[in-house]
CSV table of N, CA, C and O in Angstrom, one decimal:
chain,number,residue,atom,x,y,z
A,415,UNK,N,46.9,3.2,194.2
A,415,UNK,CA,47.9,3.8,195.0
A,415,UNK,C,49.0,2.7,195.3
A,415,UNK,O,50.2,3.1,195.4
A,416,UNK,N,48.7,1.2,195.5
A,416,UNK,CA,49.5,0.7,195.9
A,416,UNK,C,50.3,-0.1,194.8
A,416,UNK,O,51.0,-1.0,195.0
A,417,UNK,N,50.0,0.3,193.4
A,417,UNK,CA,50.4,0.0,192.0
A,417,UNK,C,51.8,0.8,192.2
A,417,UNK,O,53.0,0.5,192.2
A,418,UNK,N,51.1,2.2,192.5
A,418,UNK,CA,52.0,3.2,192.6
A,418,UNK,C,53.6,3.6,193.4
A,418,UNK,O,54.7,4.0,193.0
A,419,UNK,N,53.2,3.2,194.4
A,419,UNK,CA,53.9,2.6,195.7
A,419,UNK,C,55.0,1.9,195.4
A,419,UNK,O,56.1,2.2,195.7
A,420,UNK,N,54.8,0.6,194.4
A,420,UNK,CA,55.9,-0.4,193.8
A,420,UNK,C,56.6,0.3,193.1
A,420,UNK,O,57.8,0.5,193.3
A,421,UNK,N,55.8,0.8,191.8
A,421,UNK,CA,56.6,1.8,190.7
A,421,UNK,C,57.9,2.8,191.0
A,421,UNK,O,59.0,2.8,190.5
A,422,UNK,N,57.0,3.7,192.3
A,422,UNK,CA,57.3,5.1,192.6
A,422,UNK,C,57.9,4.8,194.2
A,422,UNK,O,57.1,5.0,195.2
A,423,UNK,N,59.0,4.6,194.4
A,423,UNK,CA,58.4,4.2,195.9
A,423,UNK,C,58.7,5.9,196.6
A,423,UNK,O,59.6,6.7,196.3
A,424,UNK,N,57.8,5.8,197.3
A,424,UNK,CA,58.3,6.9,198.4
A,424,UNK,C,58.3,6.8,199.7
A,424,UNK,O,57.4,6.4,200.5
A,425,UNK,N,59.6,7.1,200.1
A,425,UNK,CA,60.5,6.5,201.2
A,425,UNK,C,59.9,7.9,202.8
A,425,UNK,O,59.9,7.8,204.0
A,426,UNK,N,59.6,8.6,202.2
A,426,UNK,CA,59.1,9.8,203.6
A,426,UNK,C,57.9,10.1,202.9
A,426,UNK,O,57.5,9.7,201.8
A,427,UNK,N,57.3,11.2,204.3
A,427,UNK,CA,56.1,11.8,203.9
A,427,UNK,C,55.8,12.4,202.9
A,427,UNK,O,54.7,12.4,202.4
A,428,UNK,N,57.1,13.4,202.1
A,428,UNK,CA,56.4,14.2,201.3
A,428,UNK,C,56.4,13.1,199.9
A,428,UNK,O,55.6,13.3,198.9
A,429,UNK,N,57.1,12.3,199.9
A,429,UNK,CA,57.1,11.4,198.9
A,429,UNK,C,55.2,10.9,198.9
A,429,UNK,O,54.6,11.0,197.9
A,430,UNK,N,54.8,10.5,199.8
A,430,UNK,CA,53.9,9.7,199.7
A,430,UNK,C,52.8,10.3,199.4
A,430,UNK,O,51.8,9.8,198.9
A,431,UNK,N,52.9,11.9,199.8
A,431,UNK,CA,52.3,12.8,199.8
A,431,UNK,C,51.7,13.3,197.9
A,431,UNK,O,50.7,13.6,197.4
A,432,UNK,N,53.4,13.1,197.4
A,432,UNK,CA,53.5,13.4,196.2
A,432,UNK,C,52.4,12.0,195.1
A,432,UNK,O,51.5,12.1,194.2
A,433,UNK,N,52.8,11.4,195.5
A,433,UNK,CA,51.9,10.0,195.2
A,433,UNK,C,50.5,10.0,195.0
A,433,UNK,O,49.9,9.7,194.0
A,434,UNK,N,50.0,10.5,196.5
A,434,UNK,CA,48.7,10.3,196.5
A,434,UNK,C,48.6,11.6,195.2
A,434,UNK,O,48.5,11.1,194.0
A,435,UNK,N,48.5,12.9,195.2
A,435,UNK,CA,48.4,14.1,194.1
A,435,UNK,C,48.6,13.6,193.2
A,435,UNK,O,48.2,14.4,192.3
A,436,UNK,N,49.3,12.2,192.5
A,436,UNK,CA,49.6,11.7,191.3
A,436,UNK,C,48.3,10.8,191.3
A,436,UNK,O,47.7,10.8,190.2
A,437,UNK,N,47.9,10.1,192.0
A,437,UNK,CA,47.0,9.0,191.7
A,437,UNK,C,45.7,9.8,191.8
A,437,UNK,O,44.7,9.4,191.1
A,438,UNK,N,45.5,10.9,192.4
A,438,UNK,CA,44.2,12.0,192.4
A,438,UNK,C,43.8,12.1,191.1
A,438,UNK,O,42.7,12.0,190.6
A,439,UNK,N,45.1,12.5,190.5
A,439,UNK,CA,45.2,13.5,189.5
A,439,UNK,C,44.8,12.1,187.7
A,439,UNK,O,44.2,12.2,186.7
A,440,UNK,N,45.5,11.3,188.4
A,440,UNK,CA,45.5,10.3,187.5
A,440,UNK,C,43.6,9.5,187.0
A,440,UNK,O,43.1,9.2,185.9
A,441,UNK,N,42.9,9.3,188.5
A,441,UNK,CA,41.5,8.8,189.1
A,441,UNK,C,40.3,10.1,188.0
A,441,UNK,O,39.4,10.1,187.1
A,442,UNK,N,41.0,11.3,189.0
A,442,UNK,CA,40.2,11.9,188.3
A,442,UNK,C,39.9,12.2,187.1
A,442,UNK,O,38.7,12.6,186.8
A,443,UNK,N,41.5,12.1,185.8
A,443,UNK,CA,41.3,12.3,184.2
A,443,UNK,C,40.2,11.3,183.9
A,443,UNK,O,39.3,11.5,183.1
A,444,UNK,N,40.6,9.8,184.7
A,444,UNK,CA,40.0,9.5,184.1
A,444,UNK,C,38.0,9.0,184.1
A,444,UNK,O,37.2,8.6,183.2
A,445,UNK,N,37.9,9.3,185.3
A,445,UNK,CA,36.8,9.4,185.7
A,445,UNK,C,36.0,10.8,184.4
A,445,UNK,O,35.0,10.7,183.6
A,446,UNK,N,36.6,11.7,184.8
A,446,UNK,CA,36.4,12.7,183.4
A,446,UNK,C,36.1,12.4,182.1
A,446,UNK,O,35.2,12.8,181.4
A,447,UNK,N,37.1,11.4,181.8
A,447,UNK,CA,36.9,11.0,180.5
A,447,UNK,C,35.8,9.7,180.4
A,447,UNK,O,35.2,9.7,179.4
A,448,UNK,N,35.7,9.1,181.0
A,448,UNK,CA,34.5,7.6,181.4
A,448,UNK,C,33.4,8.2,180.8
A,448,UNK,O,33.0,9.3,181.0
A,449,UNK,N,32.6,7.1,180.0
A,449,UNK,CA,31.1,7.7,179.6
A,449,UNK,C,30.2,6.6,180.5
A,449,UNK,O,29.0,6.6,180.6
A,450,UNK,N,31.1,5.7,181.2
A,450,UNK,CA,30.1,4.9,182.2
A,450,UNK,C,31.3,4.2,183.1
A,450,UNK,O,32.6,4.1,182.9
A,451,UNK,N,30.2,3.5,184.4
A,451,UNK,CA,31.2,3.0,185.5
A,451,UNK,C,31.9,2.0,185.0
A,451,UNK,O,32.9,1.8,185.6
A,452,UNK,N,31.7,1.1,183.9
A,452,UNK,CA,32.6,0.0,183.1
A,452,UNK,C,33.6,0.6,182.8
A,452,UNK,O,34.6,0.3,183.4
A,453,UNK,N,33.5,1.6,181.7
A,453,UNK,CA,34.2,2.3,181.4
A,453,UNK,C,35.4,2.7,182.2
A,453,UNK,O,36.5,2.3,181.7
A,454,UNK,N,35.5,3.4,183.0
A,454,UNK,CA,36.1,3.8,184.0
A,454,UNK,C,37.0,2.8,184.7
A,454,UNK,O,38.2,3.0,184.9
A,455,UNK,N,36.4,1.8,185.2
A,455,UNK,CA,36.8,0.6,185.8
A,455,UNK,C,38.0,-0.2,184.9
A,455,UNK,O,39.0,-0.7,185.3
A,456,UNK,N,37.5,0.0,183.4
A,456,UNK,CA,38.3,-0.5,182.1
A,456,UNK,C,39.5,0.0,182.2
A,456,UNK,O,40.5,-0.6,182.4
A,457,UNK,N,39.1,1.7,182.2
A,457,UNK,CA,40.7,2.1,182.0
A,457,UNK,C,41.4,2.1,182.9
A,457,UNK,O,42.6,1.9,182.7
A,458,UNK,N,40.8,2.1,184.5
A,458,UNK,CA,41.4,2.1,185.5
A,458,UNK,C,42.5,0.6,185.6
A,458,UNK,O,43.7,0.5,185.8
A,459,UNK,N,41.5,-0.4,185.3
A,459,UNK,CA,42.4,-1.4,185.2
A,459,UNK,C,43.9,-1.7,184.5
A,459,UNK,O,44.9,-2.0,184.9
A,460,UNK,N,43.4,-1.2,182.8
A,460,UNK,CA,44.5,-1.2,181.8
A,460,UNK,C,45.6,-0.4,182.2
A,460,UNK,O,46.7,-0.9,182.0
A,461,UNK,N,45.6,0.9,182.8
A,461,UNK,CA,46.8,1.9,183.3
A,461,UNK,C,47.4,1.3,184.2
A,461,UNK,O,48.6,1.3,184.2
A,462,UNK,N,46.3,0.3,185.5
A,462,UNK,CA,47.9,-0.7,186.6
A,462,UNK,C,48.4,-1.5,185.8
A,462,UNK,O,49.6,-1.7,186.1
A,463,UNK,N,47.9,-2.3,184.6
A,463,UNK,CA,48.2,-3.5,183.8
A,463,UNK,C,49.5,-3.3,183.2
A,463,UNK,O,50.5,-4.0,183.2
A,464,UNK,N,49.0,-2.1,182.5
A,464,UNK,CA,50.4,-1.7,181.6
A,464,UNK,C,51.7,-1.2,182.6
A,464,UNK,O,52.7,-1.0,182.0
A,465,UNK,N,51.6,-1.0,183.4
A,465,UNK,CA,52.2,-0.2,184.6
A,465,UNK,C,53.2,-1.6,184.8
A,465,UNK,O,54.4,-1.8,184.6
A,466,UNK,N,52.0,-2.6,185.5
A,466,UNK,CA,52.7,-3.8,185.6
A,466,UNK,C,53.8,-4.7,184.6
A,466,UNK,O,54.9,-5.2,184.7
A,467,UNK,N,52.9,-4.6,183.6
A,467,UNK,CA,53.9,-4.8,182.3
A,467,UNK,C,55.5,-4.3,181.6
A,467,UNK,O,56.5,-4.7,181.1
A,468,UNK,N,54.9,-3.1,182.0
A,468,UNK,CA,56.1,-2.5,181.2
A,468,UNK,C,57.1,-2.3,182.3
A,468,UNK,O,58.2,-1.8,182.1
A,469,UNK,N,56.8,-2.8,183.8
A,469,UNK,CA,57.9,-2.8,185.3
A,469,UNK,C,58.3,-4.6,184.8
A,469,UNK,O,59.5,-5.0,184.7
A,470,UNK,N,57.3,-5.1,184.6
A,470,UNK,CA,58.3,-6.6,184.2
A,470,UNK,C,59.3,-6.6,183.2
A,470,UNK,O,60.4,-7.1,183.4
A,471,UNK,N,58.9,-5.8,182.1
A,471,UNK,CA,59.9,-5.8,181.1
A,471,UNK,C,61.1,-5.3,181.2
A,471,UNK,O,62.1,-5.6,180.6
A,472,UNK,N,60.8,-4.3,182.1
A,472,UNK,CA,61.9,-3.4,182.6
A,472,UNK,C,63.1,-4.4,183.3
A,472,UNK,O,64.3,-4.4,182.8
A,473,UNK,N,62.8,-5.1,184.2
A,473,UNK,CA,63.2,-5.4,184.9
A,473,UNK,C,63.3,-6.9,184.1
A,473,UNK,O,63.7,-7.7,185.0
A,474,UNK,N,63.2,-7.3,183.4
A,474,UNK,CA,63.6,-8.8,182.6
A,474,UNK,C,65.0,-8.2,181.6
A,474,UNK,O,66.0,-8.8,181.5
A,475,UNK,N,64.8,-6.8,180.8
A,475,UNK,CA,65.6,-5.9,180.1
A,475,UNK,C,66.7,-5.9,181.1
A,475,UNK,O,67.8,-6.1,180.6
A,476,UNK,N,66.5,-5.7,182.2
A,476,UNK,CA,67.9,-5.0,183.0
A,476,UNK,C,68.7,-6.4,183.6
A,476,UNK,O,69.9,-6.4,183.9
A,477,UNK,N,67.8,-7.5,183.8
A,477,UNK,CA,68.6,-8.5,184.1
A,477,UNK,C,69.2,-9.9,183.0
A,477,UNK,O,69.5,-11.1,183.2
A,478,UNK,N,69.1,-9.1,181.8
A,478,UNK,CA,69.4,-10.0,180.5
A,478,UNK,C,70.0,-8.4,179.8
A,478,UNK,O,69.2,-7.6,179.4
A,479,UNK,N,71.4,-8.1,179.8
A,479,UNK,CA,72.3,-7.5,178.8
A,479,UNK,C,72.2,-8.0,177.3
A,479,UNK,O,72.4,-9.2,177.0
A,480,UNK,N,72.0,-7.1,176.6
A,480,UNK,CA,71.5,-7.1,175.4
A,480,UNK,C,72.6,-8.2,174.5
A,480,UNK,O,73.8,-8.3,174.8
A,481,UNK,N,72.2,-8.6,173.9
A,481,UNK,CA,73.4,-9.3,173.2
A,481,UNK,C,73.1,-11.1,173.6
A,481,UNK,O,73.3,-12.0,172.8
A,482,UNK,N,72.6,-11.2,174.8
A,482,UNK,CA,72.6,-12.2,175.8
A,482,UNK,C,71.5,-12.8,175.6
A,482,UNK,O,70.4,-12.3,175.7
A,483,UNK,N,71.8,-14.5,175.1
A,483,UNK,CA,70.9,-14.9,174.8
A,483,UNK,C,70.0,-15.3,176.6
A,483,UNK,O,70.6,-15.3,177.6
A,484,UNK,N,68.9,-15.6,176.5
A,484,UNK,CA,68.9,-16.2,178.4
A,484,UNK,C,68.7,-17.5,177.7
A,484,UNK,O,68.4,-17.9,176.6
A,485,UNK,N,69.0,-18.3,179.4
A,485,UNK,CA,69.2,-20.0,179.1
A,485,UNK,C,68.2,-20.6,178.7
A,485,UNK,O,68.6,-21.8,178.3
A,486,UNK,N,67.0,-20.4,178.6
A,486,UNK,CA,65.8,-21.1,178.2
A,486,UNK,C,65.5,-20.9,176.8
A,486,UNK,O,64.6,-21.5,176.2
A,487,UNK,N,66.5,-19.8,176.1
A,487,UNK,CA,65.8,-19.9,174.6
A,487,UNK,C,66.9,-20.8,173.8
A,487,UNK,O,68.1,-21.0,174.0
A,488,UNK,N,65.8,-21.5,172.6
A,488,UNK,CA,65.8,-22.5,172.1
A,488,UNK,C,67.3,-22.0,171.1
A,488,UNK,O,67.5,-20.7,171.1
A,489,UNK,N,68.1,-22.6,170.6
A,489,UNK,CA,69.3,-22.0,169.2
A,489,UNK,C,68.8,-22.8,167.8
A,489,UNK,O,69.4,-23.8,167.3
A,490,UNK,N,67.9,-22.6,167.5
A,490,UNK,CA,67.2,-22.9,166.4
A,490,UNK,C,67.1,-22.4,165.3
A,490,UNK,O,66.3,-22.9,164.5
């Protein structure tokens, strides 16, 4: 939820509301699909990970315009 929260924010109740019904909905596929508690724990992890990931990139993408090299890379 609190992955979610960062991603998604929701600023009022029905927002948060909407949140929780997404992370239900999200817990429960995958719990469904799990053949064990590792399992489950696995995927649960990899979906904040990638979640995490792809909000970094996003946000490294949006603050480096394409074309642009950033200052730390080498001209080699």
């Amino acid at each position: 939820m609190e992955t979610l929260k960062r991603h998604l924010p929701a600023g009022d109740p029905d927002g948060l509301s909407v949140l929780t019904k997404i992370a239900a909905r999200f817990e429960e596929k995958i719990f469904t699909n799990a053949e064990n508690p590792a399992e489950y724990l696995r995927e649960i992890s990899l979906m904040m990970l990638t979640m995490e990931t792809e909000s970094a990139v996003g946000n490294s993408m949006a603050s480096n315009p394409i074309g642009e090299k950033p200052k730390y890379a080498r001209s080699w």
